[in-house]
CSV table of C-alpha atoms and ligand atoms in Angstrom, one decimal:
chain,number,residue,atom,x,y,z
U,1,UNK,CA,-14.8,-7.2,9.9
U,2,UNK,CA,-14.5,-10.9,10.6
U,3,UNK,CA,-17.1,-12.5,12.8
U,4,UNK,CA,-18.7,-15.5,13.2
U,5,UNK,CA,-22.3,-17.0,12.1
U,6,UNK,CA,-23.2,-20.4,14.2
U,7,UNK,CA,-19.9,-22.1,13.0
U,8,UNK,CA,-19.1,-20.9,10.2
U,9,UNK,CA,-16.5,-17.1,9.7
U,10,UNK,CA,-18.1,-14.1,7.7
U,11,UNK,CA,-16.5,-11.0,6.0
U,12,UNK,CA,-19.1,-8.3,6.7
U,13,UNK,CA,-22.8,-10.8,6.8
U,14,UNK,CA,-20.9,-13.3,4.0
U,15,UNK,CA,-20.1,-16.6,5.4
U,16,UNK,CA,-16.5,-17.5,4.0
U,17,UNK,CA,-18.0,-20.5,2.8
U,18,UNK,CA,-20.5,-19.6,0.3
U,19,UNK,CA,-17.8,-16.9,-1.0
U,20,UNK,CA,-15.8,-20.0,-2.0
U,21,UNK,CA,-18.7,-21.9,-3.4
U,22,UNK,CA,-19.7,-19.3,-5.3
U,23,UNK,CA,-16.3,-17.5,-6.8
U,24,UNK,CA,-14.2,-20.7,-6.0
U,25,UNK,CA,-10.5,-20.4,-4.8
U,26,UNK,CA,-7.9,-19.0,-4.2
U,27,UNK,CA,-9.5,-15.7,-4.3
U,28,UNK,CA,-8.4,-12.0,-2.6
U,29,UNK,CA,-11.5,-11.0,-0.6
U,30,UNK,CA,-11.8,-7.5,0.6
U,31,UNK,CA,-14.5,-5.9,3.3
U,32,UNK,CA,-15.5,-2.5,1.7
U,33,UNK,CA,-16.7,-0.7,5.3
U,34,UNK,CA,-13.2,-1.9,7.0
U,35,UNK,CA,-11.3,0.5,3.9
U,36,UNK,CA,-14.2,2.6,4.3
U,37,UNK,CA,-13.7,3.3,7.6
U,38,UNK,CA,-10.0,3.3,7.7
U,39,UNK,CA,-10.1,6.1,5.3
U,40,UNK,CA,-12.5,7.5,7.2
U,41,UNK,CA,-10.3,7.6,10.6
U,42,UNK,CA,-7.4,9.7,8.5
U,43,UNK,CA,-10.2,12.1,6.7
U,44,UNK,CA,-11.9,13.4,9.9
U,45,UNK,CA,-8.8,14.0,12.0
U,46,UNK,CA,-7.4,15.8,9.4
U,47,UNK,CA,-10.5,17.8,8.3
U,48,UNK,CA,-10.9,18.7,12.5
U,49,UNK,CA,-7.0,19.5,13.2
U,50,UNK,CA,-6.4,21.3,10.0
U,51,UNK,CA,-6.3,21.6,5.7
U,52,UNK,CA,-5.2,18.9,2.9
U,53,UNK,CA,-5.8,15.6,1.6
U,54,UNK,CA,-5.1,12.1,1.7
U,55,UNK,CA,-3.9,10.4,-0.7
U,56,UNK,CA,-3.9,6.9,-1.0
U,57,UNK,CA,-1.0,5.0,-1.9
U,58,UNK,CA,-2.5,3.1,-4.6
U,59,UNK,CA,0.5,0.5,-5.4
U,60,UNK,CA,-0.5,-1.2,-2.2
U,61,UNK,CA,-3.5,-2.1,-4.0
U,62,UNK,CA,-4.7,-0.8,-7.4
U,63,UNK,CA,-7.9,-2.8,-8.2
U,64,UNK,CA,-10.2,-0.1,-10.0
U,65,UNK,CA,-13.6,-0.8,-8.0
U,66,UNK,CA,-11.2,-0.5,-4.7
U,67,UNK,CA,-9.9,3.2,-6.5
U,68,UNK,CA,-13.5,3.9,-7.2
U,69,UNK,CA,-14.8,3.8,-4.3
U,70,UNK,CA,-12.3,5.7,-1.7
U,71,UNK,CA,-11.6,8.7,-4.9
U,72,UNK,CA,-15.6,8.8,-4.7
U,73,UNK,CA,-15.6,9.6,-1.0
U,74,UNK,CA,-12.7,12.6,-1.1
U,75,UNK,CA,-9.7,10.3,-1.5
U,76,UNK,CA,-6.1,11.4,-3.6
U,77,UNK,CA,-3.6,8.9,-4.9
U,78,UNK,CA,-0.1,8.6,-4.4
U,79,UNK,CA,1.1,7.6,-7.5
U,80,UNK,CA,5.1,6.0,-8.5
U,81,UNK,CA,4.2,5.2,-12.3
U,82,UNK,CA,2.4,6.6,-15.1
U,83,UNK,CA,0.4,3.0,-15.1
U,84,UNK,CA,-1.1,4.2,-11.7
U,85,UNK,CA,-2.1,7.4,-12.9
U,86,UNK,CA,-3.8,6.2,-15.8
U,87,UNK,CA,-5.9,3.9,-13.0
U,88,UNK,CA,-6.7,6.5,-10.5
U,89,UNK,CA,-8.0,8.7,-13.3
U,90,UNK,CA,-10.1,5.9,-14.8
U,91,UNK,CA,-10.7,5.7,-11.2
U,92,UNK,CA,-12.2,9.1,-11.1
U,93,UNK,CA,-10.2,10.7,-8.9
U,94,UNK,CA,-9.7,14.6,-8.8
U,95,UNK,CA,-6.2,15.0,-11.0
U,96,UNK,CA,-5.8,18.3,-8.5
U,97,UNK,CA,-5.3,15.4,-5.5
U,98,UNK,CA,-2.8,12.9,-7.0
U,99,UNK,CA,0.6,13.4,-6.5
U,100,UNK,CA,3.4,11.4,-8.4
U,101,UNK,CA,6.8,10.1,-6.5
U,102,UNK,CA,9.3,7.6,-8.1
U,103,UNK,CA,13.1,7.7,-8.3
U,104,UNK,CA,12.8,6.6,-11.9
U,105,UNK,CA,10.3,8.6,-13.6
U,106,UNK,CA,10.8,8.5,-17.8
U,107,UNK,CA,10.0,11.6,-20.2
U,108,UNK,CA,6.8,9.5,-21.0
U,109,UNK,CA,5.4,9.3,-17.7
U,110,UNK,CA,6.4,12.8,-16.8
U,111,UNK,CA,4.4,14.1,-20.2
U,112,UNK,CA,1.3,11.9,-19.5
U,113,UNK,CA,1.2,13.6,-15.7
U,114,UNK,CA,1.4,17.3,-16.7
U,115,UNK,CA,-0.9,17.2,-19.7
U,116,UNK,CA,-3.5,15.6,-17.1
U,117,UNK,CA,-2.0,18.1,-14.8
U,118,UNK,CA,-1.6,15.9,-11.7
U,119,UNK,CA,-1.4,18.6,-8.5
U,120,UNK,CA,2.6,17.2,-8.0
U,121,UNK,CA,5.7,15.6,-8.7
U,122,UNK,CA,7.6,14.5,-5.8
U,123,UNK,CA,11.0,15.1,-7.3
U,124,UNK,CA,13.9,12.5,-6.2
U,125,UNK,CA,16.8,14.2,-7.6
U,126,UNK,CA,18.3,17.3,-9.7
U,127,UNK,CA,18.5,15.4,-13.0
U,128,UNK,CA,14.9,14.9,-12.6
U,129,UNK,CA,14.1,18.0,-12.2
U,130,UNK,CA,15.4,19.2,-15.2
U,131,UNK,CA,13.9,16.1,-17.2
U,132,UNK,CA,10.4,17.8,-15.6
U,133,UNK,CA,11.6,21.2,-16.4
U,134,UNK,CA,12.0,20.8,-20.3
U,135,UNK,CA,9.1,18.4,-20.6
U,136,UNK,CA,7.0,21.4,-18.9
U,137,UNK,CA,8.4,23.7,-21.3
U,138,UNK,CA,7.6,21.3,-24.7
U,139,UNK,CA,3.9,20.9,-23.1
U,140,UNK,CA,3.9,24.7,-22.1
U,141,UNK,CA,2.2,24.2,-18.4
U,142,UNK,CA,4.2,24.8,-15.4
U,143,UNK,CA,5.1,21.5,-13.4
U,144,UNK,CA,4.1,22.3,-9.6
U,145,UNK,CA,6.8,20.4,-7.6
U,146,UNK,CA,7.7,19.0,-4.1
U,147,UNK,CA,11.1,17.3,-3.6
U,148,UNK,CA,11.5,14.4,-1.7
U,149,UNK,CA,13.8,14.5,0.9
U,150,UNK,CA,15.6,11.8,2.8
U,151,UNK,CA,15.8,13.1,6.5
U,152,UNK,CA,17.8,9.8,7.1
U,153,UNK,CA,16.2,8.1,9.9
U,154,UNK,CA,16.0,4.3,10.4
U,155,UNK,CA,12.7,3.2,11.8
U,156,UNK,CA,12.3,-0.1,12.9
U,157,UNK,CA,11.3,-1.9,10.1
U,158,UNK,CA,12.2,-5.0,8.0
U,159,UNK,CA,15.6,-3.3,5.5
U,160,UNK,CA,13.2,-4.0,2.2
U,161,UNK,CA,10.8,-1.4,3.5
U,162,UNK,CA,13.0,1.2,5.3
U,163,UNK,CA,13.2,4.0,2.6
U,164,UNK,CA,14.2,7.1,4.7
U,165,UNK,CA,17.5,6.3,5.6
U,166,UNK,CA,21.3,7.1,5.0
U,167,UNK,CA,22.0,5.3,2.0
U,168,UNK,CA,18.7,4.4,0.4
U,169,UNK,CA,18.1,4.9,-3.0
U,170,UNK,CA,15.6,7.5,-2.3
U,171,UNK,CA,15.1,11.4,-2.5
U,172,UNK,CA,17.4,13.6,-1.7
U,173,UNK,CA,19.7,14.2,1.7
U,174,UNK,CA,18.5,16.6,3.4
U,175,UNK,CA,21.8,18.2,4.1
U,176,UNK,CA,21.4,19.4,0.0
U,177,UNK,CA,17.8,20.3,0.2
U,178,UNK,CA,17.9,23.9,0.8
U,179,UNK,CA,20.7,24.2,-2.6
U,180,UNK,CA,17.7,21.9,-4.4
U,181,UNK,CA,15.2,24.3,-3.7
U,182,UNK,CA,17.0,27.3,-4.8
U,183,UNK,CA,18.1,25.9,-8.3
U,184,UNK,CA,14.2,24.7,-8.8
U,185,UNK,CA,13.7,27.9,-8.1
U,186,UNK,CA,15.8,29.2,-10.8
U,187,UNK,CA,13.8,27.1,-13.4
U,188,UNK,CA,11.7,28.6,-16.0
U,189,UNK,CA,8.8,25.9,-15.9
U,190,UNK,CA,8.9,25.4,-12.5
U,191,UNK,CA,6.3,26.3,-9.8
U,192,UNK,CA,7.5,25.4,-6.1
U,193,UNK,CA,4.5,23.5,-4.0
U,194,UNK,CA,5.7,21.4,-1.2
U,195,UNK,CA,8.2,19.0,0.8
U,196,UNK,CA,7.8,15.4,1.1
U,197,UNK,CA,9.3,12.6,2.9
U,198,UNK,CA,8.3,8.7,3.3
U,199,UNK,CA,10.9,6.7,5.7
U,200,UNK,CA,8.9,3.5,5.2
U,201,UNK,CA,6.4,1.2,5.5
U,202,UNK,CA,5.0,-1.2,8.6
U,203,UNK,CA,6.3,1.8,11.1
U,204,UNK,CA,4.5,0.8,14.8
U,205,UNK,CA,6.2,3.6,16.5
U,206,UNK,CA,5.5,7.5,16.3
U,207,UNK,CA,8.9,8.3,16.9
U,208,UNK,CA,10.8,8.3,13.4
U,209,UNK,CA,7.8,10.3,12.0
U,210,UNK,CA,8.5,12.8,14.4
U,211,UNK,CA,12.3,12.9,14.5
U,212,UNK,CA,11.5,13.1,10.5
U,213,UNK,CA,8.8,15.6,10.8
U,214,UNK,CA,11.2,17.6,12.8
U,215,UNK,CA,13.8,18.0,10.1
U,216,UNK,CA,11.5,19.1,7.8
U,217,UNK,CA,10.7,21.8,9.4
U,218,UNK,CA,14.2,22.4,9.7
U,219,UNK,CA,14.3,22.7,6.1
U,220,UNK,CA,11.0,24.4,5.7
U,221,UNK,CA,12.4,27.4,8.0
U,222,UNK,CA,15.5,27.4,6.2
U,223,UNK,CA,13.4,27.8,3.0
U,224,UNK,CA,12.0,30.7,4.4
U,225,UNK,CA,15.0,32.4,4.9
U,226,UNK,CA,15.8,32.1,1.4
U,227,UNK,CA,12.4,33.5,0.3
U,228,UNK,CA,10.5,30.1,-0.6
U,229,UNK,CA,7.2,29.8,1.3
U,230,UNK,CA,6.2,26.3,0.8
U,231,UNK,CA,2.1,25.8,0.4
U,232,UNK,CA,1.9,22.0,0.8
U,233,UNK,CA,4.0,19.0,3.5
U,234,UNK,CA,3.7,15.9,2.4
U,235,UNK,CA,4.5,13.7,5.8
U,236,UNK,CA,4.2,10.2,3.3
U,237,UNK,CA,2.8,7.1,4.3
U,238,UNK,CA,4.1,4.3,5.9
U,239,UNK,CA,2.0,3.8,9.3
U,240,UNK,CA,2.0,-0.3,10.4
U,241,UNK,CA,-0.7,-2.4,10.8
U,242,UNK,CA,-1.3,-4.9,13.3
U,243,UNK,CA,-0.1,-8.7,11.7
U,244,UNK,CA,-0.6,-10.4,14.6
U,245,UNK,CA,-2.4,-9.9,18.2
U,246,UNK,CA,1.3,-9.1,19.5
U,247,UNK,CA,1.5,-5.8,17.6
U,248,UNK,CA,0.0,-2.2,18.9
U,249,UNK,CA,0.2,0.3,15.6
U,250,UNK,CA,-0.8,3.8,16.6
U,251,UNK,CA,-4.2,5.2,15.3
U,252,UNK,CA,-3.9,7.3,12.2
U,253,UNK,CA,-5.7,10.0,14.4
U,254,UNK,CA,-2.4,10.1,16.4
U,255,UNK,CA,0.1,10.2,13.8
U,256,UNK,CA,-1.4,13.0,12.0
U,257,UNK,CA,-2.5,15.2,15.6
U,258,UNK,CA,1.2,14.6,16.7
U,259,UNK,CA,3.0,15.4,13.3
U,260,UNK,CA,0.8,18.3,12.6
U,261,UNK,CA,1.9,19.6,16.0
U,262,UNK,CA,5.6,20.3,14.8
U,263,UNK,CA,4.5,22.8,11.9
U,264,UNK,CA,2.8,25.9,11.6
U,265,UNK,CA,-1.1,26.2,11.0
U,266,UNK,CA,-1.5,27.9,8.0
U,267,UNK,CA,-0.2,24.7,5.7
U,268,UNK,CA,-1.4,21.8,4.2
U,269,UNK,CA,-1.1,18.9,4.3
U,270,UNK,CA,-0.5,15.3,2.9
U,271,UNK,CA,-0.6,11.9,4.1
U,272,UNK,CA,-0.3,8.9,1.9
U,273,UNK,CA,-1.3,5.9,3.4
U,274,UNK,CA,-1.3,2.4,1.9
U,275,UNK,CA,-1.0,-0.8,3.8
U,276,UNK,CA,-3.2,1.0,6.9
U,277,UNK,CA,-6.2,2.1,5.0
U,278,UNK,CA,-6.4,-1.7,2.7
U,279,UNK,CA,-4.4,-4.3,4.5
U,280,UNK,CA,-7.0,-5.3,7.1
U,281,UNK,CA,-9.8,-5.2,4.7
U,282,UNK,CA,-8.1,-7.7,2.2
U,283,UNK,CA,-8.1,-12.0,2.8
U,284,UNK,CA,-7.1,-14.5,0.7
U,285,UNK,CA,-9.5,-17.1,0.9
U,286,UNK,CA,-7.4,-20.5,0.1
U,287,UNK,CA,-8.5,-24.2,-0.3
U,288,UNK,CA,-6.7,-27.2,1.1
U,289,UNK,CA,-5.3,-29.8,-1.5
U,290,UNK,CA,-3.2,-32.0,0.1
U,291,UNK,CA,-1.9,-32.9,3.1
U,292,UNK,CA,1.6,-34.6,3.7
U,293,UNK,CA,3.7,-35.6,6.9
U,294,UNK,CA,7.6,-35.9,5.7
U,295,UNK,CA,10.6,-35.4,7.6
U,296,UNK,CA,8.9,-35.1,10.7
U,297,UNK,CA,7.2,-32.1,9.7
U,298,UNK,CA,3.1,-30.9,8.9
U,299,UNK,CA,2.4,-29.9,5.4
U,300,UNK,CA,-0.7,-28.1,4.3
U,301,UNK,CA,-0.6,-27.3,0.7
U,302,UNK,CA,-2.9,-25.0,-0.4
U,303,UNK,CA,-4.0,-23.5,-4.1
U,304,UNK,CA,-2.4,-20.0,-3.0
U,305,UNK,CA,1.5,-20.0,-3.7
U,306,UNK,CA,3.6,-17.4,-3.3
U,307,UNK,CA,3.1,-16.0,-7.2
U,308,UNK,CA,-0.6,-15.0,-5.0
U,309,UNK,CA,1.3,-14.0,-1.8
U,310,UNK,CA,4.6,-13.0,-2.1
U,311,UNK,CA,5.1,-11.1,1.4
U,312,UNK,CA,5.8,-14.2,3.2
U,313,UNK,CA,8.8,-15.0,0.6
U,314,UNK,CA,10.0,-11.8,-0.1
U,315,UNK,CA,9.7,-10.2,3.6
U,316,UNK,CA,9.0,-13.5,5.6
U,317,UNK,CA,6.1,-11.3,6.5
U,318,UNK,CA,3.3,-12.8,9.3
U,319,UNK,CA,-0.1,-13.5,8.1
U,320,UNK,CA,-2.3,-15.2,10.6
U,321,UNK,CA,-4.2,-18.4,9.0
U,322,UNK,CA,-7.5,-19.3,10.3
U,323,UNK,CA,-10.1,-21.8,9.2
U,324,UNK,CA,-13.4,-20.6,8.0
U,325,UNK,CA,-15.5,-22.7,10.4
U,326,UNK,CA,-15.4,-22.8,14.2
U,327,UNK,CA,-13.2,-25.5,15.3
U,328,UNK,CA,-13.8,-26.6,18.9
U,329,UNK,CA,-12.1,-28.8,21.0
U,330,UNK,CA,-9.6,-29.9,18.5
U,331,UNK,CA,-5.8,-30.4,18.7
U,332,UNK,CA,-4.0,-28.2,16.8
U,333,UNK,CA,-1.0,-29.8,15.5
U,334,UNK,CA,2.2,-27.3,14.0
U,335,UNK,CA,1.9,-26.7,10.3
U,336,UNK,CA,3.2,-25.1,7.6
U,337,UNK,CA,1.3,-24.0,4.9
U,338,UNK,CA,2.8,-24.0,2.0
U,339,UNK,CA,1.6,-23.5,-1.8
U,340,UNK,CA,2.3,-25.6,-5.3
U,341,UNK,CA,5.3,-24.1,-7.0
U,342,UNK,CA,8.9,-25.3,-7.0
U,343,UNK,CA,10.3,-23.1,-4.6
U,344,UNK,CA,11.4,-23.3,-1.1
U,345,UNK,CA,10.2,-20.2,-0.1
U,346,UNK,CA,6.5,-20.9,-1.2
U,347,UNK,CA,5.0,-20.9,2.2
U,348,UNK,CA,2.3,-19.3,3.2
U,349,UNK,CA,3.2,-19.2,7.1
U,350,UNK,CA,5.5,-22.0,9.0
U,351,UNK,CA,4.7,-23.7,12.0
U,352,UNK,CA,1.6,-22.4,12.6
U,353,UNK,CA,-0.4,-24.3,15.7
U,354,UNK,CA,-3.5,-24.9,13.4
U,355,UNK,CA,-6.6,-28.0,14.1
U,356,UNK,CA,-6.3,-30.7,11.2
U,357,UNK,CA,-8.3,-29.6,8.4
U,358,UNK,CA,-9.7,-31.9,5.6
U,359,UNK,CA,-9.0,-32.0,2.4
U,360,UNK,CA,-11.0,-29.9,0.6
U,361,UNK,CA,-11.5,-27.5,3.4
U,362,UNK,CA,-11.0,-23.6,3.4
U,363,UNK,CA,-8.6,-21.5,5.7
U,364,UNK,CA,-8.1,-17.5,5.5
U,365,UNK,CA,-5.2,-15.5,5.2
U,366,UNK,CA,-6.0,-12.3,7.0
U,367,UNK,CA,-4.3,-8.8,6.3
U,368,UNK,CA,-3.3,-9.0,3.0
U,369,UNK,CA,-5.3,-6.5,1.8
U,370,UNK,CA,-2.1,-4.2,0.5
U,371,UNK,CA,0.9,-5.7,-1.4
U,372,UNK,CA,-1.2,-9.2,-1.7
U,373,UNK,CA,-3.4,-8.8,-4.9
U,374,UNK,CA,-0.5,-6.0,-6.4
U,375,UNK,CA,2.5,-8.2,-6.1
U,376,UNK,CA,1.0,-11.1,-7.4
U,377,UNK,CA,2.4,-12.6,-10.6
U,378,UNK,CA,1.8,-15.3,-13.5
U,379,UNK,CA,5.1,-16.9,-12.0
U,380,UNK,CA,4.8,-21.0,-12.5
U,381,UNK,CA,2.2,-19.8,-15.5
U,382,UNK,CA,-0.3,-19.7,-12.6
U,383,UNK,CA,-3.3,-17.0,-13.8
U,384,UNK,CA,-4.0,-14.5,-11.9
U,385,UNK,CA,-7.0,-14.5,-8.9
U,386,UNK,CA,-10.5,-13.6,-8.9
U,387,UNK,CA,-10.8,-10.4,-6.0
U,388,UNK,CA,-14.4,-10.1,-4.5
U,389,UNK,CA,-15.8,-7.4,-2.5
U,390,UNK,CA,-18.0,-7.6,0.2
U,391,UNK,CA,-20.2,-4.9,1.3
U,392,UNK,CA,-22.6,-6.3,3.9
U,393,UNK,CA,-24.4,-8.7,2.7
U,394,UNK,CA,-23.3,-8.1,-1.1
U,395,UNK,CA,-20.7,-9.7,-3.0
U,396,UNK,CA,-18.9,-8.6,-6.1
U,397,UNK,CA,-17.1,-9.9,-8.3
U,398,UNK,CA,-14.1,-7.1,-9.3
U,399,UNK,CA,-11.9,-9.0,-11.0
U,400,UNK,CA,-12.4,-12.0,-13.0
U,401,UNK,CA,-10.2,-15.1,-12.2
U,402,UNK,CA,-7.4,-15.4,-15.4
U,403,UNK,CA,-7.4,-18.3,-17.1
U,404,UNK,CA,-4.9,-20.2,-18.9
U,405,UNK,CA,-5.2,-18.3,-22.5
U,406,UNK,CA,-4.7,-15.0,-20.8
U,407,UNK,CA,-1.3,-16.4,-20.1
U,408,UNK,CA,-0.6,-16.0,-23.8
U,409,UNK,CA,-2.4,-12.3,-24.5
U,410,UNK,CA,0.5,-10.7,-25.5
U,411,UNK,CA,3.1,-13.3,-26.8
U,412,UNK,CA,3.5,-13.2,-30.4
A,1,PLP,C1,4.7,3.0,-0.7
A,1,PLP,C2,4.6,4.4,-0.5
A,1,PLP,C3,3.7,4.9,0.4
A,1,PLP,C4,2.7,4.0,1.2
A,1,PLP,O1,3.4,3.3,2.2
A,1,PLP,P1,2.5,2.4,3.2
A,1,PLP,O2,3.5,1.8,4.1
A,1,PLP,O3,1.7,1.4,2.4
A,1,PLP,O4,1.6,3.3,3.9
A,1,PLP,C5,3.6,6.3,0.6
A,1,PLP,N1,4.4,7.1,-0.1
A,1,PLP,C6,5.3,6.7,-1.0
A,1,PLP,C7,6.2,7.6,-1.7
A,1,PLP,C8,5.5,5.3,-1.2
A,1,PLP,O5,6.4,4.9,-2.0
């Protein structure tokens, strides 16, 4: 929802620049219709083709006016902590539409989830289930289940964020699904619900979700065979979002027409989006406080580092940089941007063709909407950042800038 007033770049009708006058900088800045609407895209086109929910994968981004606002509108959560469960149902959402994955949950967690009786665990391995088992039994509720299974295929995605193949730390081969199911079924506080599978995250192709979808019904057949009709299919999350003008990400409309193809009508269904319902709605709106030629080389150092941003560091992830005001006619001279903390890998983007900007002026980091504000960190002792949302001509503030004695809340 980036556009341009005269010179100067808005979010929604908010110029950039009174945003940073008014809330200062660095600051996460997120365009409420753009989650909206991406929400939006996967709820209709699963409503039309057939039954079940989506449920947003709130580590991507857990601010509470963010959660608000999609579980007000029909959304579920995907959850992998108890932390996030305690959100979303501050949140408001529907307990009946948050499911709860993790390859480490503790008794804790698992206790808090059934006495607020989540709709399900996806169960990562056998111990687990019997941790969820007992706990069910102590709290006297039955603990609906799904297991997640690892259909081992490798999408084409950077290693960090592949999750579905051979080898990964996650669910369980699908070779030993059918034996899980029929020793969950065996268990006294126990109620069978679904399958679930998430190969990843920034997947631009339809293809591993398919070849994945495919073995799940594999499995779901097999199931049937062995008397265990499953109600629910969670296909996970994990669609990619277009970084850069080079990429083409399939519509959510596509993914969930095509993978609902390869099973039968009568079930439902799950999709757990993260990055593709908040990444394009979130900026980081950074200000430029020096500049520095050395070693032949443009700096721009900025007041975002990577305790703000980590993707760049940890993934060398793409985020396009763009100043707030139209530029034209300039010569754009290689860059990197870079932030304040002792690290080599504090960049913000390298070599980036950018016009010289002054000190003092803004630039915008575009698509960091998910895994931006929720990976940040105190790291350097740097507080964490104010996050504004902007709903047309609207701003609000949802999360208060940190200051320095917040850095010392909890030390004794
Ligand atoms: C992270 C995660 C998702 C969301 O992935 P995105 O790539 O952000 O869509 C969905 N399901 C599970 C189990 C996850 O761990």
């Amino acid at each position: 929802m980036l556009n341009f007033k005269n010179e100067d770049l808005c979010i929604e009708q908010v110029k950039l620049s009174d945003i940073a006058a008014e809330y200062g900088t660095s600051t996460y800045v997120y365009s409420k219709n753009q989650f909206i609407n991406n929400f939006e895209n996967y709820k209709k086109v699963l409503d039309a083709k057939g039954k079940g929910i989506i449920c947003f994968a709130c580590k991507a981004n857990s601010n509470g006016t963010i959660l608000k606002l999609l579980a007000g509108i029909g959304c579920g959560a995907d959850t992998t902590s108890g932390g996030e469960i305690y959100r979303c149902l501050k949140a408001n959402f529907n307990p009946s539409k948050i499911v709860y994955a993790g390859v480490g949950k503790t008794s804790e967690e698992i206790e808090y989830a059934l006495k607020n009786k989540i709709l399900m665990f996806n169960v990562e391995s056998l111990e687990e289930l019997d941790v969820i088992d007992n706990i069910a039994g102590k709290v006297k509720v039955k603990a609906k289940i799904a297991f997640r299974i690892n259909p081992c295929v490798d999408p084409d995605t950077h290693s960090y964020i592949a999750t579905g193949k051979k080898g990964t730390k996650f669910g369980i081969p699908y070779e030993d699904a059918v034996r899980a199911y029929l020793i969950a079924k065996k268990k006294k506080n126990v109620k069978i619900l679904g399958i679930h599978s998430h190969i990843g995250s920034q997947i631009l192709d339809i293809k591993p979700f398919k070849i994945a979808a495919r073995k799940i019904k594999n499995i779901v057949n097999d199931l049937e065979k062995n008397g265990i009709r499953l109600e629910y299919i969670n296909c996970g999350g994990g669609l990619g979002i277009e970084y850069t003008m080079y990429q083409k990400a399939p519509s959510p409309g596509r993914l969930i027409s095509e993978l609902l193809l390869v099973f039968d009508k009568d079930k439902k269904f799950i999709f757990e989006p993260g990055r593709s319902i908040i990444a394009n709605a979130g900026y980081l709106l950074v200000k430029v406080i020096y500049r520095k030629f050395s070693c032949g080389k443009n700096f721009l150092i900025t007041d975002a580092g990577m305790n703000d941003l980590m993707r760049p560091a940890l993934y060398e992830a793409y985020h396009e940089i763009i100043p707030i005001r139209k530029i034209i006619g300039a010569q754009k001279v290689k860059t990197d941007v870079v932030g304040p903390i002792c690290e080599s890998g504090d960049f913000i983007g390298k070599d980036r063709m950018l016009p010289v900007l002054a000190l003092g002026e803004y630039a915008l980091v575009t698509c960091v909407g998910a895994y931006g504000a929720a990976m940040s960190s105190e790291y350097n002792s740097r507080p964490l950042l104010a996050e504004v949302l902007v709903d047309g001509s609207k701003t609000t503030l949802i999360r208060r800038r940190a200051k320095w004695e917040d850095l010392l809340l909890n030390e004794k």
